[in-house]
mmCIF file of C-alpha atoms (C1' of nucleotides) in Angstrom:
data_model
loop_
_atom_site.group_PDB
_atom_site.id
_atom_site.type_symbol
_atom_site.label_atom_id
_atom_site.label_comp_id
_atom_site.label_asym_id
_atom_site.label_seq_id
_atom_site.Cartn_x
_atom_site.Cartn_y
_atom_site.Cartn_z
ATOM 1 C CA UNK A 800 68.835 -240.893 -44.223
ATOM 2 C CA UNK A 801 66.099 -242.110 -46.311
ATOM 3 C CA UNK A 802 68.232 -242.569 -50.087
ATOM 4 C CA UNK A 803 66.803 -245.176 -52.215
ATOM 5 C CA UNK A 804 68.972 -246.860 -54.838
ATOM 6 C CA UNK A 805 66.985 -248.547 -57.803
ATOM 7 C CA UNK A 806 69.445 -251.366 -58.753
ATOM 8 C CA UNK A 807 67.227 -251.446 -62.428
ATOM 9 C CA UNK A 808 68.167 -248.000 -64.101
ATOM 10 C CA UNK A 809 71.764 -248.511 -65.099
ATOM 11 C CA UNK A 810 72.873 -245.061 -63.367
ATOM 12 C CA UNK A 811 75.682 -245.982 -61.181
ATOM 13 C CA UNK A 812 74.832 -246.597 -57.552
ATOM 14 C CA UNK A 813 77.384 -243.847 -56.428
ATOM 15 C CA UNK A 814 76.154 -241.276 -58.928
ATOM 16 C CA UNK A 815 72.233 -242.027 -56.996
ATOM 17 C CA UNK A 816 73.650 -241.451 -54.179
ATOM 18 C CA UNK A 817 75.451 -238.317 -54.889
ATOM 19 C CA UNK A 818 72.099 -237.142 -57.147
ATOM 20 C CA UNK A 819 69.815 -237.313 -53.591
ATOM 21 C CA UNK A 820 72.051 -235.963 -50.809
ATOM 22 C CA UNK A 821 73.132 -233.046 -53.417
ATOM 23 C CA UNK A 822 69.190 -232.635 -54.075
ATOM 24 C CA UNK A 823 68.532 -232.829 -50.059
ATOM 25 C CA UNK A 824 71.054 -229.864 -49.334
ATOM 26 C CA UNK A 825 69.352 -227.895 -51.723
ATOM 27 C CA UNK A 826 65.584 -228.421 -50.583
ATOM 28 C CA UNK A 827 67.505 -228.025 -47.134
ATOM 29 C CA UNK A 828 66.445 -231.267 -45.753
ATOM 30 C CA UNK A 829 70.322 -231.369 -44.445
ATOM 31 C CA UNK A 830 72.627 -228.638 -43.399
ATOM 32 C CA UNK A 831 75.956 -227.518 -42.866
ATOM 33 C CA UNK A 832 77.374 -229.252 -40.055
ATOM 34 C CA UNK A 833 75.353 -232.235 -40.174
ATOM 35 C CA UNK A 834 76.782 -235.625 -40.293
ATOM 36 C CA UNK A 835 76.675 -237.949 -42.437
ATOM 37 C CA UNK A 836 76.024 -241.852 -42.256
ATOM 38 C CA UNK A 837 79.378 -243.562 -41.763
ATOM 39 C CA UNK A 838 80.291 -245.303 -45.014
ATOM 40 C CA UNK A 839 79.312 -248.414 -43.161
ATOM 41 C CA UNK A 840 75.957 -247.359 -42.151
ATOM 42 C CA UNK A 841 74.751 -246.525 -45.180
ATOM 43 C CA UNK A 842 76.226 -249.299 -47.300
ATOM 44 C CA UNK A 843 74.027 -251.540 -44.613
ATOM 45 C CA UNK A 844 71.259 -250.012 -45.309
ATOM 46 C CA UNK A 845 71.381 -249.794 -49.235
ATOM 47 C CA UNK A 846 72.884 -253.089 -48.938
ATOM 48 C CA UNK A 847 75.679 -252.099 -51.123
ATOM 49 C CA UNK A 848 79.415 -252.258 -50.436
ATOM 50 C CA UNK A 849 81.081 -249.606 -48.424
ATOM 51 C CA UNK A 850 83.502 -248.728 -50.999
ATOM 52 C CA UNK A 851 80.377 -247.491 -53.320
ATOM 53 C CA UNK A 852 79.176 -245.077 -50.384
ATOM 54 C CA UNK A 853 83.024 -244.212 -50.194
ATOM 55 C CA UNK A 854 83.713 -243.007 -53.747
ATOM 56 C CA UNK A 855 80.234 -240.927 -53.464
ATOM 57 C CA UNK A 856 81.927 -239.368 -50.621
ATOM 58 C CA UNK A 857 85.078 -238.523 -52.168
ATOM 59 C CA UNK A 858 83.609 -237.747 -55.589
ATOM 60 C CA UNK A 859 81.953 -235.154 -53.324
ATOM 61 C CA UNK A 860 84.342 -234.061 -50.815
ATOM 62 C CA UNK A 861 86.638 -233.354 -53.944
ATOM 63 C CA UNK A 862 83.863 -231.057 -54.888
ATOM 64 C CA UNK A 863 83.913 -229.276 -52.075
ATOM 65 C CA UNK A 864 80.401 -230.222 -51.129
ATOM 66 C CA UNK A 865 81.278 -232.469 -48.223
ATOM 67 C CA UNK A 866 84.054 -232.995 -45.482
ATOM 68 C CA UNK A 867 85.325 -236.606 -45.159
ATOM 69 C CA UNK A 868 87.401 -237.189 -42.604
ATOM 70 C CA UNK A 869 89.115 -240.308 -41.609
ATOM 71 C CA UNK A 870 88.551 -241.664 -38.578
ATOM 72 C CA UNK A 871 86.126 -238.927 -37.773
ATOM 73 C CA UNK A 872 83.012 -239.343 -40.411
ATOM 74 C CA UNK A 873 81.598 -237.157 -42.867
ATOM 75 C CA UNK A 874 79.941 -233.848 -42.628
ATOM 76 C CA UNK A 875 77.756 -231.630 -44.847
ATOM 77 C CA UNK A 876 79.636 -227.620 -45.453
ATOM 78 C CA UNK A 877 78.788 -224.789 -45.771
ATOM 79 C CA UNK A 878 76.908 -224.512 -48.932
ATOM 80 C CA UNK A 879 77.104 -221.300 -51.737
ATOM 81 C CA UNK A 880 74.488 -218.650 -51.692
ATOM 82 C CA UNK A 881 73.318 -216.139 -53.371
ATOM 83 C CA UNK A 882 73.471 -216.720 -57.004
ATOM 84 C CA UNK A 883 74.947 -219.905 -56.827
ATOM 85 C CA UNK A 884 72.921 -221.465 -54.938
ATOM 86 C CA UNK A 885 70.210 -220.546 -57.286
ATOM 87 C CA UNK A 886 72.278 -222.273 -60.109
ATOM 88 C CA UNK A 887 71.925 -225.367 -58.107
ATOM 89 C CA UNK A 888 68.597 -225.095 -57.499
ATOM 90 C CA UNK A 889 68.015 -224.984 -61.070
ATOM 91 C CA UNK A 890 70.136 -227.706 -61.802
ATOM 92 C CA UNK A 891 68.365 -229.870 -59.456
ATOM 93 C CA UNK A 892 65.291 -229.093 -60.785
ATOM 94 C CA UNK A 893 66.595 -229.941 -63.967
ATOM 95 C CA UNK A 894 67.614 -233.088 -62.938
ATOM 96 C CA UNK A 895 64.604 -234.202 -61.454
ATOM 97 C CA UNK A 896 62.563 -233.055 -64.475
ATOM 98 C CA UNK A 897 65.028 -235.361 -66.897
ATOM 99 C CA UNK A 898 64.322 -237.937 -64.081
ATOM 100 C CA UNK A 899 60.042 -237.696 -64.299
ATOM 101 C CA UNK A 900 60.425 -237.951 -67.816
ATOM 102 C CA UNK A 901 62.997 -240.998 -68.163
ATOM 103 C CA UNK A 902 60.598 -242.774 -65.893
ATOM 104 C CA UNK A 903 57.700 -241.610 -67.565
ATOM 105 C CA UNK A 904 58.959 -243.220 -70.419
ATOM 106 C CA UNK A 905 60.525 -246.303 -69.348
ATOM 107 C CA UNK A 906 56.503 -246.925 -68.246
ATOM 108 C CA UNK A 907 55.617 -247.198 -72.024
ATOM 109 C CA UNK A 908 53.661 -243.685 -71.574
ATOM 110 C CA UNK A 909 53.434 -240.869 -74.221
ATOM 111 C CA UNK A 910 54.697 -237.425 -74.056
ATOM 112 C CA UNK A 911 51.109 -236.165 -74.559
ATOM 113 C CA UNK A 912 49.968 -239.023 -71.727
ATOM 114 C CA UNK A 913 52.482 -237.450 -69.461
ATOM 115 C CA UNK A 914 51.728 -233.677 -70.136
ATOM 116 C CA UNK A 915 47.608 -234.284 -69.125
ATOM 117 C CA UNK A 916 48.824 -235.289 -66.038
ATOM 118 C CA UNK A 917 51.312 -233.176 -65.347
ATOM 119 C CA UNK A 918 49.195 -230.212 -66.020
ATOM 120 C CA UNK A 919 46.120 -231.599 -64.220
ATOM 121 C CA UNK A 920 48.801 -232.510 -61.075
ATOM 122 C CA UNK A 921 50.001 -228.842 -61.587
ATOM 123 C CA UNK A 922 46.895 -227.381 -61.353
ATOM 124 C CA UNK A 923 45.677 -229.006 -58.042
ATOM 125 C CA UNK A 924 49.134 -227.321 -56.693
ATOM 126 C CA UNK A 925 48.298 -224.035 -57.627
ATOM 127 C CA UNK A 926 45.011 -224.205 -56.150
ATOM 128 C CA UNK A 927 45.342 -225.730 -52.916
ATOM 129 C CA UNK A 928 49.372 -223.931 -52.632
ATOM 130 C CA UNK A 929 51.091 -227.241 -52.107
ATOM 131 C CA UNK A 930 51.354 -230.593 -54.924
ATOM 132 C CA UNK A 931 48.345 -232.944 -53.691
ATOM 133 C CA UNK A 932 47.048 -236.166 -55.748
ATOM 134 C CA UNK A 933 44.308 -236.441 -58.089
ATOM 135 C CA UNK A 934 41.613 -238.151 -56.739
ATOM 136 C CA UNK A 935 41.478 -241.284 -58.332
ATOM 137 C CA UNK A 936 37.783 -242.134 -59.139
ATOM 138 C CA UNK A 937 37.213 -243.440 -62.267
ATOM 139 C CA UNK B 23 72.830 -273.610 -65.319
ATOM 140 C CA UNK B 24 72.385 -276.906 -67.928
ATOM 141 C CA UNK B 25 71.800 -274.418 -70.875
ATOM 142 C CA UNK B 26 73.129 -276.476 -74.006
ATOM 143 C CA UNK B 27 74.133 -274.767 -77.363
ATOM 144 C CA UNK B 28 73.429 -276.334 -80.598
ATOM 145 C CA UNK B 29 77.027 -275.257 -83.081
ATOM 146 C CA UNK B 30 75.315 -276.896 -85.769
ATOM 147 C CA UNK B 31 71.861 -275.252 -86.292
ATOM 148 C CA UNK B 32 72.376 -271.466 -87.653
ATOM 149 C CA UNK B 33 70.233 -270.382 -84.417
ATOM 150 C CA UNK B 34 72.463 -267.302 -83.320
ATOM 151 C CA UNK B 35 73.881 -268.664 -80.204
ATOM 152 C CA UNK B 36 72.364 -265.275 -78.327
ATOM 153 C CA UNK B 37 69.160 -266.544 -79.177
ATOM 154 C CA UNK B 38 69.326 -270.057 -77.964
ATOM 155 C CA UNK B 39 70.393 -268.696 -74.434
ATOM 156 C CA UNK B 40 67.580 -266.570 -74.831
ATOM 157 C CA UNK B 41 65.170 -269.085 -75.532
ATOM 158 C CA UNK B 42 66.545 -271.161 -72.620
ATOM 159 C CA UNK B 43 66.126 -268.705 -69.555
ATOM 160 C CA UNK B 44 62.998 -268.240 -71.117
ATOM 161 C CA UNK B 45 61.922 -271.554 -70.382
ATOM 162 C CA UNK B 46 63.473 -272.262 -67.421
ATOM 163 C CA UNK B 47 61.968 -269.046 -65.768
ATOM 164 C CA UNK B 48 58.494 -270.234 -67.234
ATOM 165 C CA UNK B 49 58.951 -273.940 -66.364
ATOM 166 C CA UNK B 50 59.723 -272.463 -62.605
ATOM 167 C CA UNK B 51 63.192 -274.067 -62.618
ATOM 168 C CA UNK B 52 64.688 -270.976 -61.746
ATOM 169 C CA UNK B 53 62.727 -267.977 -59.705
ATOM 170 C CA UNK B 54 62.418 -264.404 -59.439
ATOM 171 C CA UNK B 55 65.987 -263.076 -57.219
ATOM 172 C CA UNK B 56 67.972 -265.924 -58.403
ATOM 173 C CA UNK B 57 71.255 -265.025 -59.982
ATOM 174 C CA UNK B 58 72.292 -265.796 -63.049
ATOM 175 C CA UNK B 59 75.548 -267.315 -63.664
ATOM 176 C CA UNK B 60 78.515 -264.027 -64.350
ATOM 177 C CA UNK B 61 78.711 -263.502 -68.218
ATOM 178 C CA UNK B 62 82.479 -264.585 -67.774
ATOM 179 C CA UNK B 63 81.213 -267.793 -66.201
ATOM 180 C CA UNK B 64 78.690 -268.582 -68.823
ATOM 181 C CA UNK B 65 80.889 -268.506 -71.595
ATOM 182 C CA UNK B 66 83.613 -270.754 -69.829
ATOM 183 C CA UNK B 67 80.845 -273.151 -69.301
ATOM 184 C CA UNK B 68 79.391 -273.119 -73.031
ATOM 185 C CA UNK B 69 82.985 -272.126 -74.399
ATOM 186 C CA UNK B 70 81.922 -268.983 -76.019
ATOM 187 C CA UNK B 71 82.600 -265.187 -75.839
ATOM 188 C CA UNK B 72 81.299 -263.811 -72.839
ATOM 189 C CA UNK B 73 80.263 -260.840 -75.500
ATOM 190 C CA UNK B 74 77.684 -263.186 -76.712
ATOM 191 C CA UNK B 75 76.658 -264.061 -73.102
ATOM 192 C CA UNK B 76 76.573 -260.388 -72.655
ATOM 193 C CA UNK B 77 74.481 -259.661 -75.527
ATOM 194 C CA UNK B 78 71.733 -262.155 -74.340
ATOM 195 C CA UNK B 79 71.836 -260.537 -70.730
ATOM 196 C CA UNK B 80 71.559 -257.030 -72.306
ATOM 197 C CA UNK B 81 68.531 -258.179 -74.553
ATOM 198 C CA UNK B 82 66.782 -259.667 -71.786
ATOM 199 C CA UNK B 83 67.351 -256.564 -70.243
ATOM 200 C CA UNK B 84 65.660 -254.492 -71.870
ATOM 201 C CA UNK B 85 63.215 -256.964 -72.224
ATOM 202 C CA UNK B 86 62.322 -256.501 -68.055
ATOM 203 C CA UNK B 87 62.631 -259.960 -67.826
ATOM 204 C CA UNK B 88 66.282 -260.129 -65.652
ATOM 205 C CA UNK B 89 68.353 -257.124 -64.043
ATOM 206 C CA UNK B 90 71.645 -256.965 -65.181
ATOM 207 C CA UNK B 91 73.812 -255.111 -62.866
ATOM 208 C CA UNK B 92 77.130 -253.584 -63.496
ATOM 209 C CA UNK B 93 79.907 -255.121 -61.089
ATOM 210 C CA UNK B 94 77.138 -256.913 -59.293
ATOM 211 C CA UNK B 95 75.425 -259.607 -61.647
ATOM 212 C CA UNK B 96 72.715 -259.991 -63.443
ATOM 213 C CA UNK B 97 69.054 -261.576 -61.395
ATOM 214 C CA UNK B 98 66.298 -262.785 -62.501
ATOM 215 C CA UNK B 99 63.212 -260.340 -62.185
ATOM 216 C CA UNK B 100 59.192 -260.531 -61.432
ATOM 217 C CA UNK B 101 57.264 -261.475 -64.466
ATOM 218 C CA UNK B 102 55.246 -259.122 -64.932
ATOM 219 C CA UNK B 103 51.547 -260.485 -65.584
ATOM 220 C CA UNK B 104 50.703 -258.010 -68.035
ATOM 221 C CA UNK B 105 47.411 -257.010 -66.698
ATOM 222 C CA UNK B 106 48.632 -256.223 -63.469
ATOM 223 C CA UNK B 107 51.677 -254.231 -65.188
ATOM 224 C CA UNK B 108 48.774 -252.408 -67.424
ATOM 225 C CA UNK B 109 46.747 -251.464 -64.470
ATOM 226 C CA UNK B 110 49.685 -249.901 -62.546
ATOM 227 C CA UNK B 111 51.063 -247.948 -65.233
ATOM 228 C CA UNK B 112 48.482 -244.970 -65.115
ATOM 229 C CA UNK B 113 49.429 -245.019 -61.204
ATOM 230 C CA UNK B 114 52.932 -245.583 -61.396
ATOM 231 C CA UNK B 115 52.544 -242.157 -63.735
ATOM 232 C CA UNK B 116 50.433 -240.203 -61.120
ATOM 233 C CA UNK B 117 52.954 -241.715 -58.388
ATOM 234 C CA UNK B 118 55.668 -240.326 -60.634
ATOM 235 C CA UNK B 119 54.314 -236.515 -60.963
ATOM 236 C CA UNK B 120 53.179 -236.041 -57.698
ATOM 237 C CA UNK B 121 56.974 -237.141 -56.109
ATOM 238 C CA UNK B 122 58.353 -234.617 -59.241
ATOM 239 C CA UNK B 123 56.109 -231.588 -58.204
ATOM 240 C CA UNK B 124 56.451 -232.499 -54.159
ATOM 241 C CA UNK B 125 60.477 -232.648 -54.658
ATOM 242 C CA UNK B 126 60.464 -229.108 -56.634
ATOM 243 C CA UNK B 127 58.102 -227.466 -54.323
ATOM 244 C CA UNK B 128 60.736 -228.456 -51.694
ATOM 245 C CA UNK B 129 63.170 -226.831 -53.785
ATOM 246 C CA UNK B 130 61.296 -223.998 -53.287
ATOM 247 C CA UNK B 131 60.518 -223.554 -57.108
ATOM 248 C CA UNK B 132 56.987 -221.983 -58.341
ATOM 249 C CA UNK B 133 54.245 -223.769 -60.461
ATOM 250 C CA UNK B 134 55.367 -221.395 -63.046
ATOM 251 C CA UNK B 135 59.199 -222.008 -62.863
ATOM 252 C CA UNK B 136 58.468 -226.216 -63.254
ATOM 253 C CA UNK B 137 56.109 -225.549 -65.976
ATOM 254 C CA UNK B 138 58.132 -223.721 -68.068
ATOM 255 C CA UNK B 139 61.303 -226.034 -67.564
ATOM 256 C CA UNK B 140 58.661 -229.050 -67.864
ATOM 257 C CA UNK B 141 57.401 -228.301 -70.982
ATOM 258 C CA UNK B 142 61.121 -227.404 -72.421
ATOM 259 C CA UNK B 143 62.111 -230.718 -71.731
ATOM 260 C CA UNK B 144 59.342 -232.240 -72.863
ATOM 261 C CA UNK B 145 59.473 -230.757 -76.041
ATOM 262 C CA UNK B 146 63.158 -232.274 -76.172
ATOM 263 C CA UNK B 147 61.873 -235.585 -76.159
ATOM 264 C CA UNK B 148 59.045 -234.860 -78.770
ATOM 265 C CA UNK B 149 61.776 -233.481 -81.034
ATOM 266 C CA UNK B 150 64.272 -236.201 -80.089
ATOM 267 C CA UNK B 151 62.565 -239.768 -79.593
ATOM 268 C CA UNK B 152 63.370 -239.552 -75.716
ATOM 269 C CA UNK B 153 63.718 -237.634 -72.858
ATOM 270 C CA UNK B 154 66.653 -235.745 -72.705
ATOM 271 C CA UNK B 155 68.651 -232.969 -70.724
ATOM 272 C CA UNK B 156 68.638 -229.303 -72.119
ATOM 273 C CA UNK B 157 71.981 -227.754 -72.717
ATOM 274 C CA UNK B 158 72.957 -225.892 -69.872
ATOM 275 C CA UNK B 159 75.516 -223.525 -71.408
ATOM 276 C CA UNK B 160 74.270 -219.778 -71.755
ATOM 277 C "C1'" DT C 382 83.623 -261.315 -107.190
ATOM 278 C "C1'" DA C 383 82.145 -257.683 -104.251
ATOM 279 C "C1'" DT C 384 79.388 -255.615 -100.962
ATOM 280 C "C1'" DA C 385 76.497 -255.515 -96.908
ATOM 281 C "C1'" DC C 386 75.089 -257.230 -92.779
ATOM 282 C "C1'" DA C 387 74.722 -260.031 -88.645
ATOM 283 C "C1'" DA C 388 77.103 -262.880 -85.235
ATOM 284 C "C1'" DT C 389 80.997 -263.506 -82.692
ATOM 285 C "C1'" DC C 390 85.307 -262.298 -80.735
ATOM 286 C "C1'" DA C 391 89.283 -259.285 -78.721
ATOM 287 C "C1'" DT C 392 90.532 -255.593 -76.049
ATOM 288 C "C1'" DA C 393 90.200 -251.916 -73.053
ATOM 289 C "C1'" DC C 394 87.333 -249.842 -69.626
ATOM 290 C "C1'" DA C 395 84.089 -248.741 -65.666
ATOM 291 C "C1'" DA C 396 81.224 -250.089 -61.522
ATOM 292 C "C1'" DA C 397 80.999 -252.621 -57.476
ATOM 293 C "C1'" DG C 398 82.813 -255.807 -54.039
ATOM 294 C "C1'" DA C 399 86.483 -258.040 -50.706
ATOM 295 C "C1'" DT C 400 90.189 -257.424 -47.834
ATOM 296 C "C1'" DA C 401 93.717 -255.351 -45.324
ATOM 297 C "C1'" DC C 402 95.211 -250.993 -43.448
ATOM 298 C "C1'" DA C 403 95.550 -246.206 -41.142
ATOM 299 C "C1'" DA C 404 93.503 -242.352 -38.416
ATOM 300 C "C1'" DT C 405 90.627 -241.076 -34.772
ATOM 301 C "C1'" DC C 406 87.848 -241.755 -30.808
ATOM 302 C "C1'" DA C 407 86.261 -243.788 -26.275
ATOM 303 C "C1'" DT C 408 87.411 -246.024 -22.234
ATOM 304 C "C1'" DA C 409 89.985 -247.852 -18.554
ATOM 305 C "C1'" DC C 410 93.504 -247.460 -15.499
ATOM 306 C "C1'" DA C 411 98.134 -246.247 -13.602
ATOM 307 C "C1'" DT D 770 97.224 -236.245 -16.752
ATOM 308 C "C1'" DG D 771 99.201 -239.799 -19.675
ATOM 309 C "C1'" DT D 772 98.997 -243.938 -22.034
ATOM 310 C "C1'" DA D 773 97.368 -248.475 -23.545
ATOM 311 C "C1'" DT D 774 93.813 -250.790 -25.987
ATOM 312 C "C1'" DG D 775 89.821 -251.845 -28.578
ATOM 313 C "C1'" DA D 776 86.194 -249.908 -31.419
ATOM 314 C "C1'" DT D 777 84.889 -246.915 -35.111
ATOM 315 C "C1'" DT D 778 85.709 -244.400 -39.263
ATOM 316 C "C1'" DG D 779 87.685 -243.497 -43.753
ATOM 317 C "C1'" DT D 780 91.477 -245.277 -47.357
ATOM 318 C "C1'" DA D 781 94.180 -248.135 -50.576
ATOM 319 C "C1'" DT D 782 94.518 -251.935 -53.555
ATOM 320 C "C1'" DC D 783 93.171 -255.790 -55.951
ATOM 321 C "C1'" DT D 784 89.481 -258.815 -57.763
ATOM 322 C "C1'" DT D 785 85.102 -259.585 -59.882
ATOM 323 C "C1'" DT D 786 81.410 -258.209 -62.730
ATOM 324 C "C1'" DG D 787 79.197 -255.924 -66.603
ATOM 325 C "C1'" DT D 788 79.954 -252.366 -70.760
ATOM 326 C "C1'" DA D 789 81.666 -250.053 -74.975
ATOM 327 C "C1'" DT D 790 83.992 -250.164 -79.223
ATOM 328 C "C1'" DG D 791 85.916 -251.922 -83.012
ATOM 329 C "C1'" DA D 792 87.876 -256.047 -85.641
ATOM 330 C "C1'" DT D 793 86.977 -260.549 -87.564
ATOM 331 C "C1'" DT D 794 84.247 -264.178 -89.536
ATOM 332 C "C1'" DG D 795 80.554 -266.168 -92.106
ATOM 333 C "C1'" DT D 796 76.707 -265.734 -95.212
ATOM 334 C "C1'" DA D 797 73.349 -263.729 -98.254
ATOM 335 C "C1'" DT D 798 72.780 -261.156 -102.274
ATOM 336 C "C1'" DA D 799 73.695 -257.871 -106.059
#
DNA sequence: TATACAATCATACAAAGATACAATCATACA
DNA sequence: TGTATGATTGTATCTTTGTATGATTGTATA
């Protein structure tokens, strides 16, 4: 399932969780009708207790995003379209923007540090049509 | 944990735990991934507030010196050498915006579109002091 | 004295874990 | 088929652990 929990930022391991699988229905990595890891599963391989994989699930079942059912497992639904599924998109890009920059600044850098590379990073992307790394000679 | 606490001297009592872990993390009597005893725990053992044992945690914290982690405990982290830490930091940052712009592309978003919300939120943190999320109501 | 501030404490809360339980499924077998 | 049984999956509840907020205490200083 590929989720990776940092156990250092003090956002709560089920809102993570909740954060990427929300994030990998909207760059369609999963879809409707796919299931889930069993609560189990995944708290194995986060090492985390089941009951923290658990409340993600409710916290998004309740939400209408996913369908957890006992005894069965969980599976992703049918997702909104059309305009709100743009919402989300933006959201998520939102979110991952906040993210960069938290990061970015728990690393000691600047704003103006961060916006070089950034725009340098951005630039590759819209020459080659897809995010690549700056080579790293220096 | 042998961490003694002097009532007499007017050395906050925060500090003098401070001081100790300090020293026993630099005199190798306790290592990296070794858990610190629960705040609750501490403060039975030096008869004190867990508050204050809290405080000390939270302080080293920030610090990067020990991982305190809500319902879990609090462990003791990798000392960072300093010029290791100062030679990752420009990676860790390129690391950082290439996973940003790789996860938006996904999202299907346009160099333009993450620009534009980019430098939004990064003017939020140069008008606030840190990073921050833009209202989303409009 | 009075005021301000830092250190500590008291209380209520939130996140995560441990344990026991209930629903469903898979299999064997009458 | 129908049912018994064990495995698998999610659920409920309580405990443990850190967090947030405000009150209390002691001390420095105007």
């Amino acid at each position: 399932m590929n989720i990776e929990i940092n156990f250092q930022t003090h956002v709560p391991i089920y809102i993570q969780i909740m954060d990427q699988i929300k994030h990998k229905i909207a760059a369609n990595e999963i879809a409707p009708g796919d299931q889930l890891p069993t609560v189990r599963q995944m708290a194995a391989d986060l090492r985390v207790n089941f009951n923290t994989i658990a409340r993600a699930y409710r916290l998004m079942d309740e939400d209408g995003i996913i369908s957890t059912q006992h005894g069965r497992g969980t599976f992703i639904l049918d997702q909104p379209t059309g305009k709100e599924a743009e919402k989300l998109r933006r959201q998520d890009l939102e979110r991952l923007t906040h993210h960069y920059l938290i990061e970015a600044h728990k690393l000691g850098h600047s704003p103006e540090e961060v916006k070089d590379i950034f725009l340098e990073t951005l630039d590759l992307w819209e020459k080659n049509g897809a995010p690549s790394l700056p080579d790293d000679k220096k």
